[in-house]
Short mmCIF file of C-alpha atoms and ligand atoms in Angstrom, two decimals:
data_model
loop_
_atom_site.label_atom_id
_atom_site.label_comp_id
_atom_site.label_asym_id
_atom_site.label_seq_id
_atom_site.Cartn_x
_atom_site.Cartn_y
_atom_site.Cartn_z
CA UNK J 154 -6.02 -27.86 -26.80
CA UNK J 155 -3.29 -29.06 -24.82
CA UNK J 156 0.19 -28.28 -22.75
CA UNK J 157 2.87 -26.99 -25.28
CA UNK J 158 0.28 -26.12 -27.83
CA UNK J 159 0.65 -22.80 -29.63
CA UNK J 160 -2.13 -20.84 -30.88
CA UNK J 161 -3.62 -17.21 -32.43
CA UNK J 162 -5.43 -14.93 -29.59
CA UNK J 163 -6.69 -11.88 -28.87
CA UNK J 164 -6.45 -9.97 -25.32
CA UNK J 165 -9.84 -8.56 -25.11
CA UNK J 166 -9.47 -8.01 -20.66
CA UNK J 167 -7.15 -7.75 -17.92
CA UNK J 168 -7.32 -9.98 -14.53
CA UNK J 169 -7.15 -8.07 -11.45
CA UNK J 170 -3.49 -9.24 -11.37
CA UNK J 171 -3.49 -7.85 -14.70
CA UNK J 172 -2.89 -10.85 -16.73
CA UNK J 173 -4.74 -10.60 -20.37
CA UNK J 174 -7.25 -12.72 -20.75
CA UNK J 175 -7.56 -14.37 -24.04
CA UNK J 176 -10.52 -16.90 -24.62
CA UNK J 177 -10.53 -19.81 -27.77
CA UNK J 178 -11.94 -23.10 -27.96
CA UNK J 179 -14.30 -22.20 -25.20
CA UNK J 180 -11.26 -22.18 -22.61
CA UNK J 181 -10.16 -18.99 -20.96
CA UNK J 182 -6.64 -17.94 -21.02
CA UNK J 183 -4.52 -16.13 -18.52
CA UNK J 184 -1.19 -14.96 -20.41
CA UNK J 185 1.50 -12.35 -18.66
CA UNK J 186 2.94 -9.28 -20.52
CA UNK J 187 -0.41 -9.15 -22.81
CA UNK J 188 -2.32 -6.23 -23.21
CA UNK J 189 -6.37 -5.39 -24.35
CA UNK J 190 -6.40 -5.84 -28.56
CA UNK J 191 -3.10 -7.17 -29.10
CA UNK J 192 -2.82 -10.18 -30.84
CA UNK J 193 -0.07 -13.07 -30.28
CA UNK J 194 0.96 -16.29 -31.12
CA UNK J 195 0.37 -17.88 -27.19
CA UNK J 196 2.16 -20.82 -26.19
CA UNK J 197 -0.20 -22.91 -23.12
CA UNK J 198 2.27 -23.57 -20.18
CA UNK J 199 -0.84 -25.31 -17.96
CA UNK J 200 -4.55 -26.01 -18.85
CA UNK J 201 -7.38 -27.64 -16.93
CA UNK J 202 -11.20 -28.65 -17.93
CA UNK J 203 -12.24 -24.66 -18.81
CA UNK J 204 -9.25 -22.41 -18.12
CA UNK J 205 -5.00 -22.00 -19.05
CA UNK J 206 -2.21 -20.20 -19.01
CA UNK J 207 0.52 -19.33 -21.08
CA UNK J 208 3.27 -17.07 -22.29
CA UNK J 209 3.30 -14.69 -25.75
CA UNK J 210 5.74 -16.73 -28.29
CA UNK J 211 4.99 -13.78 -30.52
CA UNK J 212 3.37 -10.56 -30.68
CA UNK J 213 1.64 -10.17 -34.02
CA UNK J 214 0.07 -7.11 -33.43
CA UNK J 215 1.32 -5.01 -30.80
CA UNK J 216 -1.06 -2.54 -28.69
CA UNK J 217 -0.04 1.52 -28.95
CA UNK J 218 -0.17 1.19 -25.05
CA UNK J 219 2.82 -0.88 -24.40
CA UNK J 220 5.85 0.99 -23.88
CA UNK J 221 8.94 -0.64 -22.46
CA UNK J 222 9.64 -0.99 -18.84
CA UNK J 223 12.13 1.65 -17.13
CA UNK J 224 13.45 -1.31 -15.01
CA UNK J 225 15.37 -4.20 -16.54
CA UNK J 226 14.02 -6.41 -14.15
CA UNK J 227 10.31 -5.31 -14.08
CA UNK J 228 9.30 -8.90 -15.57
CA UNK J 229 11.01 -10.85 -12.95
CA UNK J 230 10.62 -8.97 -9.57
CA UNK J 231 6.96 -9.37 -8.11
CA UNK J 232 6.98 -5.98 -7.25
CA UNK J 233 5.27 -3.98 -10.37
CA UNK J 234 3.08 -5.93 -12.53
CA UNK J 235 2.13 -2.77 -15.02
CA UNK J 236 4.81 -1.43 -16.03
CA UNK J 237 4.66 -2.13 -19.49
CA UNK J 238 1.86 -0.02 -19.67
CA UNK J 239 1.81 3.61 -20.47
CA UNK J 240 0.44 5.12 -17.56
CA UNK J 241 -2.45 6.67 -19.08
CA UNK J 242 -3.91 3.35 -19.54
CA UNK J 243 -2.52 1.82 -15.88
CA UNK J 244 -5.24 4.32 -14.71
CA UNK J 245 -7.84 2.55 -17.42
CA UNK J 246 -6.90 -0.58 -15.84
CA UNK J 247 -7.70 0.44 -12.41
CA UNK J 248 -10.92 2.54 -12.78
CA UNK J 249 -12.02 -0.77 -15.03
CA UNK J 250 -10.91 -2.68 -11.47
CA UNK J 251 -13.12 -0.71 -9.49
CA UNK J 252 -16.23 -0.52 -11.97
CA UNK J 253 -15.81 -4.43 -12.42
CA UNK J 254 -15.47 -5.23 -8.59
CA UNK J 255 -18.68 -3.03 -8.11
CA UNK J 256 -20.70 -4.70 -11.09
CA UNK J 257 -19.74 -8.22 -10.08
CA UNK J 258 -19.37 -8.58 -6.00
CA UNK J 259 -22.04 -5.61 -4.93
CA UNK J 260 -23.73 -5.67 -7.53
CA UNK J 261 -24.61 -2.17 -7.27
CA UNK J 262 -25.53 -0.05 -10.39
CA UNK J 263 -23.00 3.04 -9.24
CA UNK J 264 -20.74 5.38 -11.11
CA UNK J 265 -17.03 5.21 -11.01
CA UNK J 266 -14.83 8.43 -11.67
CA UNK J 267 -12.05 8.35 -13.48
CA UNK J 268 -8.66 6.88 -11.42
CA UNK J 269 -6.71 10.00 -9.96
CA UNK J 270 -3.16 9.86 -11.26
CA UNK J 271 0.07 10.46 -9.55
CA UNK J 272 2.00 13.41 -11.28
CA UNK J 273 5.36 11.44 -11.02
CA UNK J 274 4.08 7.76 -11.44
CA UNK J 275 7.72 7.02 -10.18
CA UNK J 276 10.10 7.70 -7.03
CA UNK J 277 6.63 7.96 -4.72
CA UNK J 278 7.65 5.84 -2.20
CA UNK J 279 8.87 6.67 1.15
CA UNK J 280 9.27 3.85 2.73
CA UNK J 281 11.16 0.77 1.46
CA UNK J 282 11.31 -2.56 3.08
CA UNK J 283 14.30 -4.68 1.22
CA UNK J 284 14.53 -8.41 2.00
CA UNK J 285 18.40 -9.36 3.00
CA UNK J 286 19.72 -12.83 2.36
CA UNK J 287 22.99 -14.94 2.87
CA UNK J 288 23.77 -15.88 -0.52
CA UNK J 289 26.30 -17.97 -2.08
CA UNK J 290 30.22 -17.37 -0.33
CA UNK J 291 28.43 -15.49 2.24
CA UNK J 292 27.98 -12.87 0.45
CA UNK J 293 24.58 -10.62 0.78
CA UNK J 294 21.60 -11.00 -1.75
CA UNK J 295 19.51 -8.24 -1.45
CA UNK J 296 16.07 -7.10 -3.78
CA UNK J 297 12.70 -7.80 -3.75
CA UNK J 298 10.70 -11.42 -4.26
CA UNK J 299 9.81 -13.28 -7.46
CA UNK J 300 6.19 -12.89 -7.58
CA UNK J 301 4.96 -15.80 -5.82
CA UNK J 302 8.17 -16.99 -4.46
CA UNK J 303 10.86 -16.82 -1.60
CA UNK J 304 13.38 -16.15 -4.26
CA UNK J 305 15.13 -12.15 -4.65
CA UNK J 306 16.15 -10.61 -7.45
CA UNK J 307 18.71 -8.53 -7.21
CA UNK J 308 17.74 -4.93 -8.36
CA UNK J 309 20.28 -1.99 -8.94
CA UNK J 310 18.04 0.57 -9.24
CA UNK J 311 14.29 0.64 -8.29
CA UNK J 312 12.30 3.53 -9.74
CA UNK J 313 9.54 3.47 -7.44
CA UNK J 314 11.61 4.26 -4.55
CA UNK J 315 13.71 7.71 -4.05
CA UNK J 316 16.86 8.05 -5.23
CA UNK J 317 18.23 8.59 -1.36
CA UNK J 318 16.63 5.32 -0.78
CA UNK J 319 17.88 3.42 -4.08
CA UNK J 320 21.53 4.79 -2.66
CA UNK J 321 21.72 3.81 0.96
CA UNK J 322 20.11 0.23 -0.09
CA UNK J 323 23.33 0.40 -2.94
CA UNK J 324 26.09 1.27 0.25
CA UNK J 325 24.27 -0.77 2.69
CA UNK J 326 24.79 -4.00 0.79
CA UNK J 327 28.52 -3.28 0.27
CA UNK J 328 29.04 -2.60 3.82
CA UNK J 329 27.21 -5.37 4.99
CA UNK J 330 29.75 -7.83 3.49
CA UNK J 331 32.94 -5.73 3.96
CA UNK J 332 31.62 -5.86 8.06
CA UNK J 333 30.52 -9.75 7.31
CA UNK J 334 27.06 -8.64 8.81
CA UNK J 335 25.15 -11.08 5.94
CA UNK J 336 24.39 -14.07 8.30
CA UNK J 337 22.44 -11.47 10.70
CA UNK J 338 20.81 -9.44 8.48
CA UNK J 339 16.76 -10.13 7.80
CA UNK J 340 15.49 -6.71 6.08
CA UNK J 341 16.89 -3.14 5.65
CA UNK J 342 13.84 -0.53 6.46
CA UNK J 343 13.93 3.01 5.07
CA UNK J 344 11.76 5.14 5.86
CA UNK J 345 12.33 9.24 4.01
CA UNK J 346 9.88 12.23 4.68
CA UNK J 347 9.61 13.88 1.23
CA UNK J 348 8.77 17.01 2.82
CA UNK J 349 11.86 17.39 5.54
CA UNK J 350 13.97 15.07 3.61
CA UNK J 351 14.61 13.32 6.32
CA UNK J 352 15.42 9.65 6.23
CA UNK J 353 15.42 7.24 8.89
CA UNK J 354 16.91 3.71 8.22
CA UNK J 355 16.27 0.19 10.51
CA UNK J 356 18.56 -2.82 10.57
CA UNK J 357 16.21 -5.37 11.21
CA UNK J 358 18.65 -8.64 12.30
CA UNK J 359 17.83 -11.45 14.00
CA UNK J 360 21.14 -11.36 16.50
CA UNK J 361 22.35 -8.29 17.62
CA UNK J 362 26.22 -7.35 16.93
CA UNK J 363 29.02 -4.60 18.08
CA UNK J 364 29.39 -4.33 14.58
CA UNK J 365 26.13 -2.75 13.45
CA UNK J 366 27.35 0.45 15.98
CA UNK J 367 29.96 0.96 13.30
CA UNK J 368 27.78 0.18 10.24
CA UNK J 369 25.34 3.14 11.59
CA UNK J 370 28.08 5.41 11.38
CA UNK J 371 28.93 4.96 7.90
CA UNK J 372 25.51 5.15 6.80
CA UNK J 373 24.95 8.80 8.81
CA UNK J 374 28.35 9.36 8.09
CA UNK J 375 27.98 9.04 4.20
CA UNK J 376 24.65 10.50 4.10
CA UNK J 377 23.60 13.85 5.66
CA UNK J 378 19.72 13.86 5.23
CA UNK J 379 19.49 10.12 7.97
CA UNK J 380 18.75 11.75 11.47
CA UNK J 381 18.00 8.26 12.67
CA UNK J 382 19.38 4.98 12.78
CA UNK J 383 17.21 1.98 14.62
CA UNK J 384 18.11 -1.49 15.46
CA UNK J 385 15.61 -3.65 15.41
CA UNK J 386 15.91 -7.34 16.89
CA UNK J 387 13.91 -9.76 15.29
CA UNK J 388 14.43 -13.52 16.42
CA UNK J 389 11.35 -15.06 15.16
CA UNK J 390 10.89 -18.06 12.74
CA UNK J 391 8.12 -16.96 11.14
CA UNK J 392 7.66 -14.24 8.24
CA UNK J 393 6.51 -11.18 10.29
CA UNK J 394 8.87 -8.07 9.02
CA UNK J 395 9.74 -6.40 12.52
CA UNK J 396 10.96 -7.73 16.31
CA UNK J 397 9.72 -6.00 19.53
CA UNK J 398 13.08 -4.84 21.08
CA UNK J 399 14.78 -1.94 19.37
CA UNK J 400 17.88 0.55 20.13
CA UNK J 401 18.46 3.83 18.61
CA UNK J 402 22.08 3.70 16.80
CA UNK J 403 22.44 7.33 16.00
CA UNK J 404 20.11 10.16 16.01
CA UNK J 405 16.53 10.09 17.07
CA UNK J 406 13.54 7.83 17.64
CA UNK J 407 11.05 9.92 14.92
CA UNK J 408 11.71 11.62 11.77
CA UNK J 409 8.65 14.16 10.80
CA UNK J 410 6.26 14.26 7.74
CA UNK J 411 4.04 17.00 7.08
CA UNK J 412 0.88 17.13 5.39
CA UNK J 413 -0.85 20.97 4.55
CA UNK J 414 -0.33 22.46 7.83
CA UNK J 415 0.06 19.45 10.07
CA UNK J 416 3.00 17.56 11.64
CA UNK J 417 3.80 14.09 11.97
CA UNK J 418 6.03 11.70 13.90
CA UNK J 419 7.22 9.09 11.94
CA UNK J 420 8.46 5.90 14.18
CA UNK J 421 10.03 2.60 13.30
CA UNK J 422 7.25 1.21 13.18
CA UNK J 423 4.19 4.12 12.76
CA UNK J 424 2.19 3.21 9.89
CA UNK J 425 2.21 6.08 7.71
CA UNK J 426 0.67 5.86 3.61
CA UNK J 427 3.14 4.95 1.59
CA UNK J 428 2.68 7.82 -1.29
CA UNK J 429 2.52 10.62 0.38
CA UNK J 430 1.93 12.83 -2.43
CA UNK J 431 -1.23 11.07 -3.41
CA UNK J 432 -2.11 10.63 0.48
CA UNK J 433 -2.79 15.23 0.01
CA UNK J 434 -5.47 13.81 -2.50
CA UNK J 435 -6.82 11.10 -0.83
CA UNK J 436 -7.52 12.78 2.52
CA UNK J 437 -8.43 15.65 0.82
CA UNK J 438 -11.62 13.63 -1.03
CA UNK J 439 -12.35 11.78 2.22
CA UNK J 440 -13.08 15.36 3.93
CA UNK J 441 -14.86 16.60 0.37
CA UNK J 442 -17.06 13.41 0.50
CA UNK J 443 -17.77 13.50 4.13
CA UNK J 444 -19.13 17.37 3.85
CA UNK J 445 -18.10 18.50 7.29
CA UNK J 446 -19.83 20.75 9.57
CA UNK J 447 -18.57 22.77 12.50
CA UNK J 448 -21.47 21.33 14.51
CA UNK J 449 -20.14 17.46 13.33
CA UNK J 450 -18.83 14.59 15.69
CA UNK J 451 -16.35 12.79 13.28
CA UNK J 452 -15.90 8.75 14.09
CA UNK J 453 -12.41 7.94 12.38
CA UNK J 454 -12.46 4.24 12.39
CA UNK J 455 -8.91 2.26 12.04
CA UNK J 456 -7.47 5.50 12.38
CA UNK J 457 -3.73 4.63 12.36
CA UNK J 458 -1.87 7.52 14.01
CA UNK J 459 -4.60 9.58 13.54
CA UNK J 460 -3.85 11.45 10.54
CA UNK J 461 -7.48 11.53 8.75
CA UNK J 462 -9.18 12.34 12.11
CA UNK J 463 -6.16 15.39 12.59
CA UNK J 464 -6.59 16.41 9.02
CA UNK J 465 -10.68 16.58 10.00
CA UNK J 466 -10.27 18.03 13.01
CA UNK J 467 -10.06 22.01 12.58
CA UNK J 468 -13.89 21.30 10.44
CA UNK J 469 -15.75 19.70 12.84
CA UNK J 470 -16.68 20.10 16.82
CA UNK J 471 -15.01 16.56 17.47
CA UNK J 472 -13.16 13.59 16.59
CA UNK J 473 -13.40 10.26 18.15
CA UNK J 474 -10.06 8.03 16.67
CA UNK J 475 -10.24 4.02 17.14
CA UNK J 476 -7.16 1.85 16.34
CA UNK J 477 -6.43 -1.61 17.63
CA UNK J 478 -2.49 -1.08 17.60
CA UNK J 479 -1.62 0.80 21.23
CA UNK J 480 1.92 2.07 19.25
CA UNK J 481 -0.37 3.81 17.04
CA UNK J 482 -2.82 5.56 19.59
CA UNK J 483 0.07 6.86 21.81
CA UNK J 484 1.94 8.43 18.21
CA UNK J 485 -1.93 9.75 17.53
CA UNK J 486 -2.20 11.54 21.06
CA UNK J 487 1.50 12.83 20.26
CA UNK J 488 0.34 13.77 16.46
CA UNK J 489 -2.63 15.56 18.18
CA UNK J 490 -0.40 17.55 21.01
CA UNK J 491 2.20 18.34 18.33
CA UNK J 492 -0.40 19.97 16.00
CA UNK J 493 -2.14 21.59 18.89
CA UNK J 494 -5.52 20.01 18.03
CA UNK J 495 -8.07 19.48 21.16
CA UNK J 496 -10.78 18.19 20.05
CA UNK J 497 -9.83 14.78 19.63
CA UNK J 498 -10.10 11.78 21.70
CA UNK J 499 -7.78 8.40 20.63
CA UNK J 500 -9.16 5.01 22.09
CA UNK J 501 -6.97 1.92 21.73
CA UNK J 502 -9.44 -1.27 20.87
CA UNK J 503 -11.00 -3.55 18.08
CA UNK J 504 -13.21 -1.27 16.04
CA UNK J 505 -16.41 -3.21 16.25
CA UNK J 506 -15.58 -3.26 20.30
CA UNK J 507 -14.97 0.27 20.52
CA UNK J 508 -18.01 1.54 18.18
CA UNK J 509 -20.21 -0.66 20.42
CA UNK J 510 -19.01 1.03 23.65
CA UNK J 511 -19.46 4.70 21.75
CA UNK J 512 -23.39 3.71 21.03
CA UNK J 513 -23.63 2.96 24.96
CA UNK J 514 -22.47 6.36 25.66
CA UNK J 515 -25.61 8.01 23.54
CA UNK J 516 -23.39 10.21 21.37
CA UNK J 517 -24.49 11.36 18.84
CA UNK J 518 -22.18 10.43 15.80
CA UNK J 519 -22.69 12.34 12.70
CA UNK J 520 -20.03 11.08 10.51
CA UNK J 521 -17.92 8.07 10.38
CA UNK J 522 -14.44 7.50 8.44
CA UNK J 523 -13.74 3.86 8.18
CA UNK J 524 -10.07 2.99 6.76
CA UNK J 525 -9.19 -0.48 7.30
CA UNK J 526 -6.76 -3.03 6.02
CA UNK J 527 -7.34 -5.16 3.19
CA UNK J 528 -9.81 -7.39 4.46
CA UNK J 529 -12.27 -4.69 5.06
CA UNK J 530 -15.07 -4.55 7.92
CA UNK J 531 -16.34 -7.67 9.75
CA UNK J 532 -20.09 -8.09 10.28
CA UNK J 533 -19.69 -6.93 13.68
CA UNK J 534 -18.03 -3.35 12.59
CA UNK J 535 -20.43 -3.21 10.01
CA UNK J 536 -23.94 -4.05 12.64
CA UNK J 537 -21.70 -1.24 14.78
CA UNK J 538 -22.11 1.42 12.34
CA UNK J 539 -25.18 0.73 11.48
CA UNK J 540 -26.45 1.34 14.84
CA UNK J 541 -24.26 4.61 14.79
CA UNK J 542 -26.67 5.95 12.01
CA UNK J 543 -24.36 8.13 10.78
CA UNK J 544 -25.75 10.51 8.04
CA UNK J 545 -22.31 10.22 5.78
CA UNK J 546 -20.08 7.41 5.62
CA UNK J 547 -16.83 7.90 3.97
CA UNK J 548 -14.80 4.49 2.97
CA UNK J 549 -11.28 4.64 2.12
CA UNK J 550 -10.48 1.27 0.98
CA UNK J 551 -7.20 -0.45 0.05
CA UNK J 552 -8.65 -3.45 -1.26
CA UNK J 553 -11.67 -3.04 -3.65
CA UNK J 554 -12.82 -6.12 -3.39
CA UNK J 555 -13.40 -6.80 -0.14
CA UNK J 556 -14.55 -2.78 0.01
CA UNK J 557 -17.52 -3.68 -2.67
CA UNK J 558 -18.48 -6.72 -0.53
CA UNK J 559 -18.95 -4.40 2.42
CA UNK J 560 -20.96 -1.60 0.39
CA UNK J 561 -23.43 -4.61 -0.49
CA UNK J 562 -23.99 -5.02 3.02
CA UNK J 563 -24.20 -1.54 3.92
CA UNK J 564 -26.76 -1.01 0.99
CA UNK J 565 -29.85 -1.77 2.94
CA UNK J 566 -29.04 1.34 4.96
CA UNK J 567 -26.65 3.64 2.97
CA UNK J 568 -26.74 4.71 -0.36
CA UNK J 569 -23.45 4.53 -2.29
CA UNK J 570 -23.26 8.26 -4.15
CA UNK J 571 -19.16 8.58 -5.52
CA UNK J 572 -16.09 6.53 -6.06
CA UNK J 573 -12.84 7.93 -6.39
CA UNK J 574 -10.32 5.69 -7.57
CA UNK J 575 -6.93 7.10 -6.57
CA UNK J 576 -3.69 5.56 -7.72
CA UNK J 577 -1.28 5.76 -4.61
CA UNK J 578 0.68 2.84 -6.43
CA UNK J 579 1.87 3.26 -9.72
CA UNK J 580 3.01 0.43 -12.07
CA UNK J 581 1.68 -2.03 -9.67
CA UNK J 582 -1.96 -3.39 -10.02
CA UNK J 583 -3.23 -1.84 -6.28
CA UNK J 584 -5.46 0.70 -6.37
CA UNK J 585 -7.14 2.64 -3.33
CA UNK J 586 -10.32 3.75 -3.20
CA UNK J 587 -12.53 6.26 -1.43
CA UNK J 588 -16.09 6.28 -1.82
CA UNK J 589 -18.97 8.09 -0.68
CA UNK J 590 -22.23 6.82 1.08
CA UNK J 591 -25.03 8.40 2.81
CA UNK J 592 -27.76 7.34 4.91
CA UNK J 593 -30.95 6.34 2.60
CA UNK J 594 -34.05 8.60 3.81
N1 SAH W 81 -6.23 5.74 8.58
C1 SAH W 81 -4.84 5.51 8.83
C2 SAH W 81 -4.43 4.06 8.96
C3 SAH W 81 -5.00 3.08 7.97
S1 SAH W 81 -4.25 1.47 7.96
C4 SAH W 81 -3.98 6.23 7.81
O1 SAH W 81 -4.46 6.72 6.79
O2 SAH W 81 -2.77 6.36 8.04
C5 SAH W 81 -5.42 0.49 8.81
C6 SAH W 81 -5.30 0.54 10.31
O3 SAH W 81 -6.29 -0.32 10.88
C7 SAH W 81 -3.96 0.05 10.86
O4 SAH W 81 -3.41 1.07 11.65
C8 SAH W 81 -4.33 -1.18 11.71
O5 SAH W 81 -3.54 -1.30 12.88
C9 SAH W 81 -5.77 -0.88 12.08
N2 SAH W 81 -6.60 -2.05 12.45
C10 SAH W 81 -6.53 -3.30 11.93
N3 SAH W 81 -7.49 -4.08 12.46
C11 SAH W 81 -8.19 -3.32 13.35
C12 SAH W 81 -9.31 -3.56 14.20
N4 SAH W 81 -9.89 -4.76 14.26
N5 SAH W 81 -9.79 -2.54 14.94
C13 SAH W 81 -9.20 -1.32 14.89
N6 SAH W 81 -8.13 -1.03 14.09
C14 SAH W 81 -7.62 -2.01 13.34
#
């Protein structure tokens, strides 16, 4: 088999990028747009000694799974990879994910429920985070990346994000070149609270001008629901989003989210879960798998701006929140004095740091919530809460790989007893997980 050849295969599995895989000839294809059972005439774009890729030339059998993308551009922009699958079998895909990840990196013989689906697999996001460029004439190119490239695609409508956000993104780019703002302008940052409806949007620039004053006002002019307008200055050279110094434009510093009964101050920069919809579910199975008592002293590691701990809180005698991001602690002491909630204490540091002071002070820790960014727990975290001894250890991971890779490690000490897949990203191929472990008698 060679470059340019065309052959007959069958998808019989999906990638974790969710490429088909397709094996003949003892080589193992990687094709896009190819789903489980379907059959195509596949054309190899690149091949090596064992594996390829290629592209379908021609479906001959089609799977009753597909359906056709909502957005035109689905197949170019890098942002959803799954949308040509009904979402019934997205959710396949991604308990499959977690079940394979568990199989094949921990090794672990455990049992996977079924992925929690969103209600409205589209418009979920509240925040969006659009890339702006100087384009040909000077005029402003704004969308999201080709997968795997610097390149944006121009979008008109993007049906993960709200339609408040799809509009202000629409009005923004017109007013950027009628104010001939597109040589300053690096990303526009919305951030909406489904629940208030409140939207706040950033101009993130990389020189500041009189000019954005005016482009402010026609944004909160034009639309009613954005109580807050940010500049944010970014003059660095490499590829990190957001700048230190920042100015309010119009309106205030927060907008608010709530979740159940609780309150939350939502900053330019606050990390807050992106669906919050599915976040209800989510927290709500980290607090069923962590089977809180009144009598409890809750560890919420990586704990952001402290919603799990808050949501914890009113079940348990106390909460000790650890999160290496100072913005984050002094929003979580705010979160905490906004909701009334006492019995919590925030403490700014590295978590493996932190959880080795906590041990010197002799508390007792009964639980421990660990939440942490993709690449999971280092060793040292890990040893940490191990030496905690917590009875139940709840993981909420964003990345199951690296999540299984930590449950191995854990296994000598804690048993793993649930997984919940939970899909807080529709039509893309993320999926979050939270999973249950207790200490082994
Ligand atoms: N639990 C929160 C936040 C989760 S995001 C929520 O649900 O909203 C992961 C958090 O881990 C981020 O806030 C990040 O700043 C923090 N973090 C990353 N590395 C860390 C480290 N080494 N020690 C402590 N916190 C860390």
């Amino acid at each position: 088999m060679k470059k340019n050849d065309i052959f007959t295969g069958t998808c019989i599995d999906y990638t974790s990028e969710g490429l088909g895989v397709v094996k003949a000839e003892g080589f193992v294809f990687f094709i896009k747009d190819m789903l489980i059972n379907e059959i195509a005439l596949i054309k190899i774009t690149k091949i090596n000694k064992n594996i390829g890729f290629g592209f379908v030339d021609k479906y001959i059998r089609q799977s009753e799974e597909r359906c056709n993308p909502k957005c035109k551009i689905a197949h170019l922009c890098g942002g959803c990879q799954l949308q040509h699958m009904e979402y019934d079998h997205q959710l396949d895909f991604k308990t499959n994910r977690v079940k394979t990840a568990f199989e094949r990196i921990a090794k672990l013989e455990v049992s996977v429920n079924d992925c929690a689906g969103a209600v409205n697999p589209y418009n979920y996001r509240n925040k969006v985070q659009v890339p702006v460029k100087n384009g040909f004439d000077n005029k402003a190119v704004v969308g999201y990346y080709r997968s795997h490239t610097n390149d944006i695609v121009e979008y008109d409508t993007c049906y993960t994000q709200s339609d408040v956000e799809n509009e202000i993104v629409k009005k923004m780019k017109i007013w950027i070149n009628e104010l001939n703002l597109t040589k300053i302008f690096r990303h526009i940052l919305i951030k909406h609270s489904f629940n208030t409806n409140d939207v706040m949007v950033v101009f993130i620039v990389s020189v500041k001008d009189a000019k954005l004053k005016t482009l402010a006002e026609f944004v909160a002019k034009e639309f009613d629901n954005v109580k807050s307008v940010i500049l944010n200055l970014n003059t660095r050279t490499d590829n990190v989003i957001m700048g230190d110094k920042e100015e309010i434009l119009y309106g205030n510093k927060f907008i608010t989210e709530s979740l159940n009964d609780l309150v939350f101050n939502i900053s330019s920069k606050s990390f807050y879960q992106i669906n919050p919809v599915q976040t209800k579910y989510l927290y709500e199975k980290a607090i069923e798998f962590a089977n809180l008592k009144s009598t409890d002293t809750l560890v919420d590691l990586y704990c952001g701006t402290g919603t799990i701990g808050l949501f914890a809180a009113k079940s348990v005698k106390k909460v000790i929140g650890i999160e290496l991001i100072n913005d984050a602690i002094k929003d979580a002491k705010v979160n905490a004095i906004k909701n009334n909630i006492s019995n919590v204490e925030f403490i700014c540091g590295d978590a493996a740091v932190i959880s080795t002071k906590l041990i010197q002070r002799n508390e007792k820790i009964d639980v421990v919530v660990v939440d942490p960014p993709r690449k999971g727990l280092d060793i040292e975290t890990i040893e940490a809460i191990k030496k905690m001894t917590p009875d139940r250890l709840v993981y909420v991971s964003c990345d199951v790989a690296t999540c299984a890779r930590d449950c191995a490690i854990l296994s000598d000490m804690y048993k793993v007893e649930m997984i919940q897949p939970v899909d807080m990203f529709p039509q893309t191929t993320h999926v979050e997980c939270v999973i249950q472990l207790t200490l082994a008698k």
